[in-house]
Each structure stands twice: as structure tokens, then as C-alpha cells.
PDB file of N, CA and C in Angstrom:
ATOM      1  N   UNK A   1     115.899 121.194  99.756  1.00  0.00           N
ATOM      2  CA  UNK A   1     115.046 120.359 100.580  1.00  0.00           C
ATOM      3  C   UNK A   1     114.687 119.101  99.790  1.00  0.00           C
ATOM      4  N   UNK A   2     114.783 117.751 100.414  1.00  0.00           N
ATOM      5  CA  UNK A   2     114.550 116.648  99.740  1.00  0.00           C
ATOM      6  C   UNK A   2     113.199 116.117 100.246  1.00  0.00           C
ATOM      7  N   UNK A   3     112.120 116.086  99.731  1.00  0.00           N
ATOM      8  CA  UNK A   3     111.185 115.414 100.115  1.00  0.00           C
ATOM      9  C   UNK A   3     111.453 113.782 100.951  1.00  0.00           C
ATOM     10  N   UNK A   4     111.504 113.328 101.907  1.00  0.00           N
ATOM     11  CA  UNK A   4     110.832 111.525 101.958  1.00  0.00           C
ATOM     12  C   UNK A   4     109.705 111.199 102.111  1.00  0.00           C
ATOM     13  N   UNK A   5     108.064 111.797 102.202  1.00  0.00           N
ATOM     14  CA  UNK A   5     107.021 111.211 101.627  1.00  0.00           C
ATOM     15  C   UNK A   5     106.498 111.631 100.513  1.00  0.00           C
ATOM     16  N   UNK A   6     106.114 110.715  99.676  1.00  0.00           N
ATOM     17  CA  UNK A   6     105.117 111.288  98.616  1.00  0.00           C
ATOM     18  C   UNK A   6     103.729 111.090  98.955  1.00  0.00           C
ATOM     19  N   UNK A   7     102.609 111.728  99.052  1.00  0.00           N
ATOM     20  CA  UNK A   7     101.376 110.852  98.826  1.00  0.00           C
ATOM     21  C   UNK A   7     100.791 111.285  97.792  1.00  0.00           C
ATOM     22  N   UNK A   8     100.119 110.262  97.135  1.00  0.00           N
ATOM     23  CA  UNK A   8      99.449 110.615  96.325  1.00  0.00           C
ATOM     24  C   UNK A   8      97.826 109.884  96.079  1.00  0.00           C
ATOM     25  N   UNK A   9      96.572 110.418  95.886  1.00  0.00           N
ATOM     26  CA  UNK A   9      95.391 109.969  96.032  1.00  0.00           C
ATOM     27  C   UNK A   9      95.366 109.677  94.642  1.00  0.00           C
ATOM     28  N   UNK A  10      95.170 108.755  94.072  1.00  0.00           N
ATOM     29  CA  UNK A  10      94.331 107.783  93.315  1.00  0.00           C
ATOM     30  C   UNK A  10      94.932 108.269  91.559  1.00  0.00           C
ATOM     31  N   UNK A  11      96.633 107.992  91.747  1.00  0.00           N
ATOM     32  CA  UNK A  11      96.984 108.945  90.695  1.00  0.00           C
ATOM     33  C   UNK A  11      96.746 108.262  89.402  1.00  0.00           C
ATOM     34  N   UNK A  12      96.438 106.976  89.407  1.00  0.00           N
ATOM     35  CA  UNK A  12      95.853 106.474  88.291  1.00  0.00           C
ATOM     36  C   UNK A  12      94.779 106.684  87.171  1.00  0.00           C
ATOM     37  N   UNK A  13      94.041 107.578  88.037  1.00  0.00           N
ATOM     38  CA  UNK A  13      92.929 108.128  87.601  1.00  0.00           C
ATOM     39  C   UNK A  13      92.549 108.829  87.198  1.00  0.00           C
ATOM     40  N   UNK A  14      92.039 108.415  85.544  1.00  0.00           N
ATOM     41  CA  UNK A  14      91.500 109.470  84.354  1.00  0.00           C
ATOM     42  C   UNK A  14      93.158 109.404  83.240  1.00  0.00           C
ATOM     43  N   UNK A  15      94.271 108.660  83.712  1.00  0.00           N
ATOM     44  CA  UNK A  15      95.207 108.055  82.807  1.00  0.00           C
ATOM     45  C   UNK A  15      95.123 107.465  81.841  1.00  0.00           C
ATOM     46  N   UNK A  16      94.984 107.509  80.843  1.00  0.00           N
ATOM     47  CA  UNK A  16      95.280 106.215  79.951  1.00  0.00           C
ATOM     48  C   UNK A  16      96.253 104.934  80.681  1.00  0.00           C
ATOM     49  N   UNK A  17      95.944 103.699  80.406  1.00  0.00           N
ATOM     50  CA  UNK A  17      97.125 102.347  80.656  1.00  0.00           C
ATOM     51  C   UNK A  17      98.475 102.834  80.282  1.00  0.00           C
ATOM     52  N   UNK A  18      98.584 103.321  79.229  1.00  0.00           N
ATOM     53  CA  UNK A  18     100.319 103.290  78.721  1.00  0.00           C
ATOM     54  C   UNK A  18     100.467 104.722  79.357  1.00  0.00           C
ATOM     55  N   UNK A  19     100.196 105.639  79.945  1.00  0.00           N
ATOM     56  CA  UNK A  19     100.430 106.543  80.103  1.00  0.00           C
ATOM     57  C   UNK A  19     100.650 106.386  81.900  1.00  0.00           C
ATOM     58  N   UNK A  20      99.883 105.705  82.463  1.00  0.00           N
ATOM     59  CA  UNK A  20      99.438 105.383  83.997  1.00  0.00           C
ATOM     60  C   UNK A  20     101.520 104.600  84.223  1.00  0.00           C
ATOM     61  N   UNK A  21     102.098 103.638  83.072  1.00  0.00           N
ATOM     62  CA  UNK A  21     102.643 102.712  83.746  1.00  0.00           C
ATOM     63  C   UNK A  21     104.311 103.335  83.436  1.00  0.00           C
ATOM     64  N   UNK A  22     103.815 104.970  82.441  1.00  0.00           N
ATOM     65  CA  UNK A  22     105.006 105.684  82.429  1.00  0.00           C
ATOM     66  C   UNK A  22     105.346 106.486  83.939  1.00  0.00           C
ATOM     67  N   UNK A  23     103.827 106.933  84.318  1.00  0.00           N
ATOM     68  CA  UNK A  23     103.827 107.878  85.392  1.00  0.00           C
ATOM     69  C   UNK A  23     104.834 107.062  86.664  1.00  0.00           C
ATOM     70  N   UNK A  24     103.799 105.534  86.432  1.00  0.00           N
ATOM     71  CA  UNK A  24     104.167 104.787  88.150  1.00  0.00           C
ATOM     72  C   UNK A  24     105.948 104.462  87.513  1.00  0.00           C
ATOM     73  N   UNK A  25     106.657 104.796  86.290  1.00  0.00           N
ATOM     74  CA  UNK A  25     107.678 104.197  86.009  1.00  0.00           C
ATOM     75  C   UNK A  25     108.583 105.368  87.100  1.00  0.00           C
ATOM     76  N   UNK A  26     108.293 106.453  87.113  1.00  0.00           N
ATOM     77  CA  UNK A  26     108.965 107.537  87.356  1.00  0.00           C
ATOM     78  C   UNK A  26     108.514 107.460  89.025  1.00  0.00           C
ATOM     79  N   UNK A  27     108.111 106.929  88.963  1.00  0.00           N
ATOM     80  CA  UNK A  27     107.792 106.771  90.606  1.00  0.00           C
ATOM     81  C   UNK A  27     108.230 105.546  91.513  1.00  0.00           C
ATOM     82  N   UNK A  28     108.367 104.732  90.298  1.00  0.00           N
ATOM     83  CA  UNK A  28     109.207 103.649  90.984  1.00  0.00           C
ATOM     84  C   UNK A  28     110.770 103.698  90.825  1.00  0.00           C
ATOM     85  N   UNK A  29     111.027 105.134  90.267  1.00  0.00           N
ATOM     86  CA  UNK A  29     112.362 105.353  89.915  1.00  0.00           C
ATOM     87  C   UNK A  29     112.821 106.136  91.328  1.00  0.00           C
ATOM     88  N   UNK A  30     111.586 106.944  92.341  1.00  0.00           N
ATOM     89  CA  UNK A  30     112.526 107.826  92.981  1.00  0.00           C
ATOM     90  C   UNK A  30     113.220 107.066  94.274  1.00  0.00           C
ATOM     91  N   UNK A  31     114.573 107.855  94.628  1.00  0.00           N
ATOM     92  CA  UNK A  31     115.277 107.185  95.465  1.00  0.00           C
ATOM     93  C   UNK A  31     114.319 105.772  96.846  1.00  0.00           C
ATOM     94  N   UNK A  32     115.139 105.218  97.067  1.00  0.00           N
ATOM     95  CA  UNK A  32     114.536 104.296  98.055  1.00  0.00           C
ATOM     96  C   UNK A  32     114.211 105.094  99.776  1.00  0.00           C
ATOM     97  N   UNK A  33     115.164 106.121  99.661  1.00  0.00           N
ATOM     98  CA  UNK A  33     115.012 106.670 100.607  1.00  0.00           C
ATOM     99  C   UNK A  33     113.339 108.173 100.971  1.00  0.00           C
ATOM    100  N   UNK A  34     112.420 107.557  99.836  1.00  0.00           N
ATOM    101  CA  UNK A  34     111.635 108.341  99.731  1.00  0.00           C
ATOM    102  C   UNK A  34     110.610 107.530  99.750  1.00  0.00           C
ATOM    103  N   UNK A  35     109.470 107.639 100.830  1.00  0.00           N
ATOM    104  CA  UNK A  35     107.960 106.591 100.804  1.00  0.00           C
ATOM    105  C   UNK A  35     106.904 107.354 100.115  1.00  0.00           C
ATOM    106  N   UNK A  36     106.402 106.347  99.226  1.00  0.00           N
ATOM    107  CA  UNK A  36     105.406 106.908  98.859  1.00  0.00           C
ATOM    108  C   UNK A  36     103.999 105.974  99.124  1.00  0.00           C
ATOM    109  N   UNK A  37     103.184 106.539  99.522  1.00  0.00           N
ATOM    110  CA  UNK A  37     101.955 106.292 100.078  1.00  0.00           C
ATOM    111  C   UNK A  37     101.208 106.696  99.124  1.00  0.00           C
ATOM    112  N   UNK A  38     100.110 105.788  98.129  1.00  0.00           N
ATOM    113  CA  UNK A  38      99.205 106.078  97.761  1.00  0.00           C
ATOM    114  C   UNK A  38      97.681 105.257  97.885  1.00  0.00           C
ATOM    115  N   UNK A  39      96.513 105.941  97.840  1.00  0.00           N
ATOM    116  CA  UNK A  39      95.323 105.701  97.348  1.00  0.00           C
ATOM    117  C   UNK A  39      94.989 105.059  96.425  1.00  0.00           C
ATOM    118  N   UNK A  40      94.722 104.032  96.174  1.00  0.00           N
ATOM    119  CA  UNK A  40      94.382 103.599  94.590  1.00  0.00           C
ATOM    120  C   UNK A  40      93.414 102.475  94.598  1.00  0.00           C
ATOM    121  N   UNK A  41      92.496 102.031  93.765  1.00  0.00           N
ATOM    122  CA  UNK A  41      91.059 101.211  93.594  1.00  0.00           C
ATOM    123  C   UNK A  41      91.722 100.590  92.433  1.00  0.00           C
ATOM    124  N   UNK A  42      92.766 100.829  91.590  1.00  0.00           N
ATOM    125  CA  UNK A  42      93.583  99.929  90.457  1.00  0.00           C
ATOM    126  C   UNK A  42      94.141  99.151  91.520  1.00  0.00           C
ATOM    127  N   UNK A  43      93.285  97.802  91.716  1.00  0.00           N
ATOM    128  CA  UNK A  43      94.479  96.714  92.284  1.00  0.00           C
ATOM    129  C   UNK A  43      95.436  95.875  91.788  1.00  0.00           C
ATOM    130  N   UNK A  44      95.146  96.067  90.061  1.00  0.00           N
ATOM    131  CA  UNK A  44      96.628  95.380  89.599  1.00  0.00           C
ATOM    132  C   UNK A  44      97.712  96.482  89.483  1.00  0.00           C
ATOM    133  N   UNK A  45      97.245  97.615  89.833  1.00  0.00           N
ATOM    134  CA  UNK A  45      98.679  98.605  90.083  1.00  0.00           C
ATOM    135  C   UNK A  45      98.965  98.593  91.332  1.00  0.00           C
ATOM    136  N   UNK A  46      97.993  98.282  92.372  1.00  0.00           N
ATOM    137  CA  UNK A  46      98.435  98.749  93.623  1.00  0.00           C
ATOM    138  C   UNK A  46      99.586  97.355  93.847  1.00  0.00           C
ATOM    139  N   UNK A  47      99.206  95.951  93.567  1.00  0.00           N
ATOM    140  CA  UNK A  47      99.941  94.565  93.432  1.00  0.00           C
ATOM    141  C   UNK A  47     101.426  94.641  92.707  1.00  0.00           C
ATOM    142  N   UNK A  48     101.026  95.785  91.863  1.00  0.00           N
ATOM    143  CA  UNK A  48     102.737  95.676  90.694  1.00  0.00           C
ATOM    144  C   UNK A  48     103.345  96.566  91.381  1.00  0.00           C
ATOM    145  N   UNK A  49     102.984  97.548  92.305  1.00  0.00           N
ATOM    146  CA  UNK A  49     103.933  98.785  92.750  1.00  0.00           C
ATOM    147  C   UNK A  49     104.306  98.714  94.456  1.00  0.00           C
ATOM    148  N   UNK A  50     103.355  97.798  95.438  1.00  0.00           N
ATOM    149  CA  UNK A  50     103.033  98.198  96.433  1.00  0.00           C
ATOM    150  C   UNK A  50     104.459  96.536  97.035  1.00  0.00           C
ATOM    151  N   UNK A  51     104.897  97.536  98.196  1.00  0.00           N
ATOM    152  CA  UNK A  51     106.013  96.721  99.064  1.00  0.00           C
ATOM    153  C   UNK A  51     104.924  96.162 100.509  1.00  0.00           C
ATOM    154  N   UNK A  52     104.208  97.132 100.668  1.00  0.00           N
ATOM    155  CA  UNK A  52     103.010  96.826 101.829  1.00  0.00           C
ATOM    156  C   UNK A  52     101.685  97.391 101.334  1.00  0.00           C
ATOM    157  N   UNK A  53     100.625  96.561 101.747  1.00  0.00           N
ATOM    158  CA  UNK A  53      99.569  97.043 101.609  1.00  0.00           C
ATOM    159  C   UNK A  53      98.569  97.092 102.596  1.00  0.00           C
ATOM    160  N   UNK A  54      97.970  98.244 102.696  1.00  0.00           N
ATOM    161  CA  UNK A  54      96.757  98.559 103.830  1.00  0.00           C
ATOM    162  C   UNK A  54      95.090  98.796 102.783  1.00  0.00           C
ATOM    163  N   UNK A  55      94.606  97.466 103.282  1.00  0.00           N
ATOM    164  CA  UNK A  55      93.125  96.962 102.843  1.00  0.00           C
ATOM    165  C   UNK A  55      92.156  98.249 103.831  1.00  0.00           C
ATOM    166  N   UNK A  56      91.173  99.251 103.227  1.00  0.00           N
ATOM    167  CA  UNK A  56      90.365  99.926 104.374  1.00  0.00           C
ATOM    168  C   UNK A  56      88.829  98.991 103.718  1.00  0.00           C
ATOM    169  N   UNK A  57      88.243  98.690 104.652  1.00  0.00           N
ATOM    170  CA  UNK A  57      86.818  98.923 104.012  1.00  0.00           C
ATOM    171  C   UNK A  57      85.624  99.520 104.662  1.00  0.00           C
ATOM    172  N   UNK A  58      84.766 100.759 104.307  1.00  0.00           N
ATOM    173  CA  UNK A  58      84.306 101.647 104.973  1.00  0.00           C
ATOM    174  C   UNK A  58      85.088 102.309 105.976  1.00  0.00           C
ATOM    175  N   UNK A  59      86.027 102.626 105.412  1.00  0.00           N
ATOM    176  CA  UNK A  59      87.350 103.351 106.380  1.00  0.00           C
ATOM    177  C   UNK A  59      87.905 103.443 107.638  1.00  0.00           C
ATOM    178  N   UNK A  60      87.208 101.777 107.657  1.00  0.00           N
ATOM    179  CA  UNK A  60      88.472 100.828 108.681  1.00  0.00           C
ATOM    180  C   UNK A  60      89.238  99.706 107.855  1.00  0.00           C
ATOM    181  N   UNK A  61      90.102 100.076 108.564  1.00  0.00           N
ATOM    182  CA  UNK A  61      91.267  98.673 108.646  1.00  0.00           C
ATOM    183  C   UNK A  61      90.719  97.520 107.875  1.00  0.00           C
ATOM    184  N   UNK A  62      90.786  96.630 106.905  1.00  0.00           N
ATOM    185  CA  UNK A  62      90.204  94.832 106.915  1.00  0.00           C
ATOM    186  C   UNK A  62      91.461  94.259 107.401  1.00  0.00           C
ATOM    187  N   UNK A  63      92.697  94.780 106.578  1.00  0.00           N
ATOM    188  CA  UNK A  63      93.893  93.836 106.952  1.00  0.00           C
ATOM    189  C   UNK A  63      95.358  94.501 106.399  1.00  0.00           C
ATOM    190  N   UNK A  64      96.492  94.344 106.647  1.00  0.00           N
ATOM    191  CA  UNK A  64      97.676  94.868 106.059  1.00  0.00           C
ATOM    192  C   UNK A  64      98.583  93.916 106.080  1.00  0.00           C
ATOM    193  N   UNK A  65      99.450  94.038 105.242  1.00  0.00           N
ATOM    194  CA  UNK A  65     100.607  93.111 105.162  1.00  0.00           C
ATOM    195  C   UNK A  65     101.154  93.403 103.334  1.00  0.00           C
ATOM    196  N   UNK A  66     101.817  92.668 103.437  1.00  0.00           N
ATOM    197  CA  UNK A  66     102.888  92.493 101.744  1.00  0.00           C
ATOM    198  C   UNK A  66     102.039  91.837 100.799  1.00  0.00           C
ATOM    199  N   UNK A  67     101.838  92.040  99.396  1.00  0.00           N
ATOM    200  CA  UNK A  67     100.981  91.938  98.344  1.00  0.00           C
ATOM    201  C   UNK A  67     101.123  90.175  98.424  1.00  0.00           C
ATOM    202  N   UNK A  68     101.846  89.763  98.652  1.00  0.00           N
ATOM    203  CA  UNK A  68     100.816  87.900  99.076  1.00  0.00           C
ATOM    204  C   UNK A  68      99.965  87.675 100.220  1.00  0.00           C
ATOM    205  N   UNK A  69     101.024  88.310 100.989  1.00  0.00           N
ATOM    206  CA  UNK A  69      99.978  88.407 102.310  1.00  0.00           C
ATOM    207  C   UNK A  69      98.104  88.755 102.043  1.00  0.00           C
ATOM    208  N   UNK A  70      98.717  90.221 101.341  1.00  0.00           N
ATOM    209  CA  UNK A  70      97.191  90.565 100.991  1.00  0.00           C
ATOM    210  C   UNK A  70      96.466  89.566 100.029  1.00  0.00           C
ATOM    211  N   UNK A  71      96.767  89.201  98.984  1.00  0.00           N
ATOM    212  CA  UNK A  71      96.462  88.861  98.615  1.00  0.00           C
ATOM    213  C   UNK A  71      95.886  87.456  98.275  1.00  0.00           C
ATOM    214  N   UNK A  72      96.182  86.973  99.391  1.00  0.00           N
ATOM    215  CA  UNK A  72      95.526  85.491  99.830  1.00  0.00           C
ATOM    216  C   UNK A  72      94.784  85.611 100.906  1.00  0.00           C
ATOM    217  N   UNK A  73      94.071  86.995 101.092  1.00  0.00           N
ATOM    218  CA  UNK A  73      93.018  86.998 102.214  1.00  0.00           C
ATOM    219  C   UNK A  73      91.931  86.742 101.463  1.00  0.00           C
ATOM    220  N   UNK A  74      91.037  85.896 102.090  1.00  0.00           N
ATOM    221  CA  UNK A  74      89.728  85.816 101.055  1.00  0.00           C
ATOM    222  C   UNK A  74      88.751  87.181 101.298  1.00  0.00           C
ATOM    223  N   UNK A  75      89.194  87.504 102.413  1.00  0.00           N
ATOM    224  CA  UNK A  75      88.350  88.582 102.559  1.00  0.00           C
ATOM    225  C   UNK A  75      88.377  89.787 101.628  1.00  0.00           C
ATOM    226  N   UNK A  76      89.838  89.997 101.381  1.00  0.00           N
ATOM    227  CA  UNK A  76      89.917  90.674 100.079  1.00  0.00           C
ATOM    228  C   UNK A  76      89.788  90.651  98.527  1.00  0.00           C
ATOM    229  N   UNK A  77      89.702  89.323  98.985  1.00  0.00           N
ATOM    230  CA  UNK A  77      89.682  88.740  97.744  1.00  0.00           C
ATOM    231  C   UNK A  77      87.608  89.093  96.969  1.00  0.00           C
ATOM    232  N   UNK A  78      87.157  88.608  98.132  1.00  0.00           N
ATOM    233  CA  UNK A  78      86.048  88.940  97.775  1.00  0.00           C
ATOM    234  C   UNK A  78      85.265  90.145  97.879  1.00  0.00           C
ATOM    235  N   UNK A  79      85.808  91.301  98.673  1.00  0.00           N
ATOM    236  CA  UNK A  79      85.669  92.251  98.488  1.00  0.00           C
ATOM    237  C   UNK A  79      86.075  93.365  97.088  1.00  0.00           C
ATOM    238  N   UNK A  80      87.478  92.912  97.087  1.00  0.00           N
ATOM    239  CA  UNK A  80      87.995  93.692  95.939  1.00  0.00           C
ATOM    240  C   UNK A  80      88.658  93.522  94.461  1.00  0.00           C
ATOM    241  N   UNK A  81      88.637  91.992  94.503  1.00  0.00           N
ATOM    242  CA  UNK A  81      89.226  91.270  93.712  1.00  0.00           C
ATOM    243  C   UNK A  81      87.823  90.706  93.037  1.00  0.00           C
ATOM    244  N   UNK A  82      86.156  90.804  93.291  1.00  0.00           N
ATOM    245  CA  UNK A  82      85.353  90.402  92.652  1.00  0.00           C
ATOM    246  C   UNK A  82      85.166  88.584  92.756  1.00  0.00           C
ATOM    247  N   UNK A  83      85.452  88.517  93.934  1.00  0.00           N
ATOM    248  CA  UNK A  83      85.139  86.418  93.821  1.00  0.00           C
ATOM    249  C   UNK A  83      84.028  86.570  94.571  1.00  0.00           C
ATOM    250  N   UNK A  84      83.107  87.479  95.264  1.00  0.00           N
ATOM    251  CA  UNK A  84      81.330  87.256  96.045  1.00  0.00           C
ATOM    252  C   UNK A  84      80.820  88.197  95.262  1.00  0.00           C
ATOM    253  N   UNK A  85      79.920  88.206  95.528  1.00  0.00           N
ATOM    254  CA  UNK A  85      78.817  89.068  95.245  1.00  0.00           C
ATOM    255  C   UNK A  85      78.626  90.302  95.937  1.00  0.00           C
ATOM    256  N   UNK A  86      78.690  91.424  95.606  1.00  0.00           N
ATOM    257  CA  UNK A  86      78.416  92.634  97.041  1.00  0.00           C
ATOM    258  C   UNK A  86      77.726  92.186  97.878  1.00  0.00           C
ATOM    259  N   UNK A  87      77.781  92.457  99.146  1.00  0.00           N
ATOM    260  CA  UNK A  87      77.029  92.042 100.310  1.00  0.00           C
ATOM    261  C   UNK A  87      77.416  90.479 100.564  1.00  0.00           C
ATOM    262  N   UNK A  88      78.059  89.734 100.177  1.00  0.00           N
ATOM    263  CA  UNK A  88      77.921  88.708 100.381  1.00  0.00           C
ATOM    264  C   UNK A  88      79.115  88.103 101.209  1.00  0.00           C
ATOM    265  N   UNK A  89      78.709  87.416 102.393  1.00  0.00           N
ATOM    266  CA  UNK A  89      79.968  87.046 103.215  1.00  0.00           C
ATOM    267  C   UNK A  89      80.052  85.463 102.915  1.00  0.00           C
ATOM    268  N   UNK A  90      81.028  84.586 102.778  1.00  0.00           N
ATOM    269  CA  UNK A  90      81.394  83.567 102.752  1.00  0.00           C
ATOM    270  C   UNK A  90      81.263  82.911 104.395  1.00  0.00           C
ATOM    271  N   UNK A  91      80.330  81.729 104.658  1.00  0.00           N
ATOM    272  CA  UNK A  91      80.267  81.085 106.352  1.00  0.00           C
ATOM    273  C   UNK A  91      81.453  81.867 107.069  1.00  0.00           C
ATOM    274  N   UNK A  92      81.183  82.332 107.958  1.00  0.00           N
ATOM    275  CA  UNK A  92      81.941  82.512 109.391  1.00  0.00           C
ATOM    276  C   UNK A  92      82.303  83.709 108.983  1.00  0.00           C
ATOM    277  N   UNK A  93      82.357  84.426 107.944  1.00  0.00           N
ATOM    278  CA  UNK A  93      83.346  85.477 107.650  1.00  0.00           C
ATOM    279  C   UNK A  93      82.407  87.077 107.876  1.00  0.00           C
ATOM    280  N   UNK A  94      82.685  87.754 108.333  1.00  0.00           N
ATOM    281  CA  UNK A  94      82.065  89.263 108.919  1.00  0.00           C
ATOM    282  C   UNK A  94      81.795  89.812 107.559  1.00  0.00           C
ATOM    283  N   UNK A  95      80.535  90.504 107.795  1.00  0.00           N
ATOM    284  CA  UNK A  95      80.183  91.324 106.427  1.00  0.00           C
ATOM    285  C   UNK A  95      81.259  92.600 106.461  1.00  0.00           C
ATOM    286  N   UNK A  96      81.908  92.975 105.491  1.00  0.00           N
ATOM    287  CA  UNK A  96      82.506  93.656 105.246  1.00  0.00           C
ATOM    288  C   UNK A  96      82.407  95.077 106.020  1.00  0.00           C
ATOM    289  N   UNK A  97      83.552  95.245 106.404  1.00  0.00           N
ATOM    290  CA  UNK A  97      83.021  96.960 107.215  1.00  0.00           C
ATOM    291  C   UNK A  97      82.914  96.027 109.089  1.00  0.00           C
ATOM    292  N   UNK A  98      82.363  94.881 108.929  1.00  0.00           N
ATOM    293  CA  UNK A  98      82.306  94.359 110.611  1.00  0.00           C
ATOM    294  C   UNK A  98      83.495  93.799 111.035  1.00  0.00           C
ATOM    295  N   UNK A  99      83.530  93.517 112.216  1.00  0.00           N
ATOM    296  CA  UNK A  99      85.306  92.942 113.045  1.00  0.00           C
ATOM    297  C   UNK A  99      84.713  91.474 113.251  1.00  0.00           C
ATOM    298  N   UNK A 100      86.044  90.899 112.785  1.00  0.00           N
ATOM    299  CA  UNK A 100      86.065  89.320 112.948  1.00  0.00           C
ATOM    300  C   UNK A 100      85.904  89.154 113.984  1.00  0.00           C
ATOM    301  N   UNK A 101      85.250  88.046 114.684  1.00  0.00           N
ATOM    302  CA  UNK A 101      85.931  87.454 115.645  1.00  0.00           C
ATOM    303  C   UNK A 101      86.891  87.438 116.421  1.00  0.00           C
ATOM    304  N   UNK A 102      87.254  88.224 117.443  1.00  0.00           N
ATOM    305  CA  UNK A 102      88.268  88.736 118.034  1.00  0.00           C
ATOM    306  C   UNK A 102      89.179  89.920 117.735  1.00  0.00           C
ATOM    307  N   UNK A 103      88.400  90.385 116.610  1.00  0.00           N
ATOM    308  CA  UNK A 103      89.142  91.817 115.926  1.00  0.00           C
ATOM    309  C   UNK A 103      88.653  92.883 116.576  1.00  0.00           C
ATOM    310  N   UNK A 104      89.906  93.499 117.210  1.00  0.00           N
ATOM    311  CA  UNK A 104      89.326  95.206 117.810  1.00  0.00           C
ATOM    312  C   UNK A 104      89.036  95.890 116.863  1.00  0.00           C
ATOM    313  N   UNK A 105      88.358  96.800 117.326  1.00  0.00           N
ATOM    314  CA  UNK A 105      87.757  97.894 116.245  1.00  0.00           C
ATOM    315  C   UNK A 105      88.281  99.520 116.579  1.00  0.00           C
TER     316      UNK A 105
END
């Protein structure tokens, strides 16, 4: 039996660095024909490993797309990347956890 998903919750965690980038080495080794879905709050691992990314905050949706995509949302940016202050929304922009402007929920 060949597995095609992996998931894995937050396997970074409680790793050492050099030990974390052997693990994700072996994981970026398995066939292409195998998805792996993980959990992770390391966003410079989730950026070095991830082909798509799904943003939750308070365990909805903020946004998904490919690590530029994501990563030129300000919304994420200031949520998870540390450019606001907790709680803090930039003009026009929904406090975190709320739907934009025309965003279903």
C-alpha cells in the first residue's frame, strides 16, 4: 500500500533547526505523487516547503494561494509575519478573525 497523503500537525515542533531541516529534507524527498498537508506556526518553514498555502485565523479561512501570493497579503503580513501590533487593523482592513468587505463567511 502506497500512502498519497501525509499530514502532519506542527512537525517542527520541539526540533532543534538542524535537525527540523533534516526531517523537512526527507519530506521534501517523498515522491511528487504524495501530498503532504501540514500545520505549522514556523512561517519561514512553511515559505521554504509550501507549493500552496492556507492562512486560518481563529479557524477561518484569511486567504490561500502560493507563498507570494501569501505572502504579499498585508493581512498576513500583519498578523503573522509581526508588521502590527496584536489587535491592530491597518484603515479599512477587518480585525482579524472578521470578513472583509464582501467576504463570505
Amino acid at each position: 500500500m502506497r500512502p498519497k497523503v501525509l499530514l502532519l500537525d506542527e512537525p517542527a515542533s520541539g526540533i532543534p533547526a538542524g535537525e527540523s531541516t533534516e526531517v523537512f529534507g526527507v519530506i521534501a524527498a517523498l515522491p511528487s505523487d504524495v501530498t503532504v498537508l501540514f500545520i505549522e506556526h514556523d512561517m519561514e518553514l512553511v515559505f521554504r516547503f509550501a507549493q500552496r498555502i492556507a492562512v486560518l485565523v481563529d479557524g477561518r479561512l484569511l486567504t490561500e494561494g502560493t507563498p507570494a501570493e501569501v505572502a504579499a497579503d498585508q493581512r498576513v503580513r500583519d498578523v503573522y509575519l509581526g508588521e502590527a501590533q496584536p489587535g491592530e487593523a491597518q484603515p479599512g482592513e477587518a480585525q482579524p478573525g472578521e470578513a472583509q468587505p464582501g467576504e463570505a463567511r
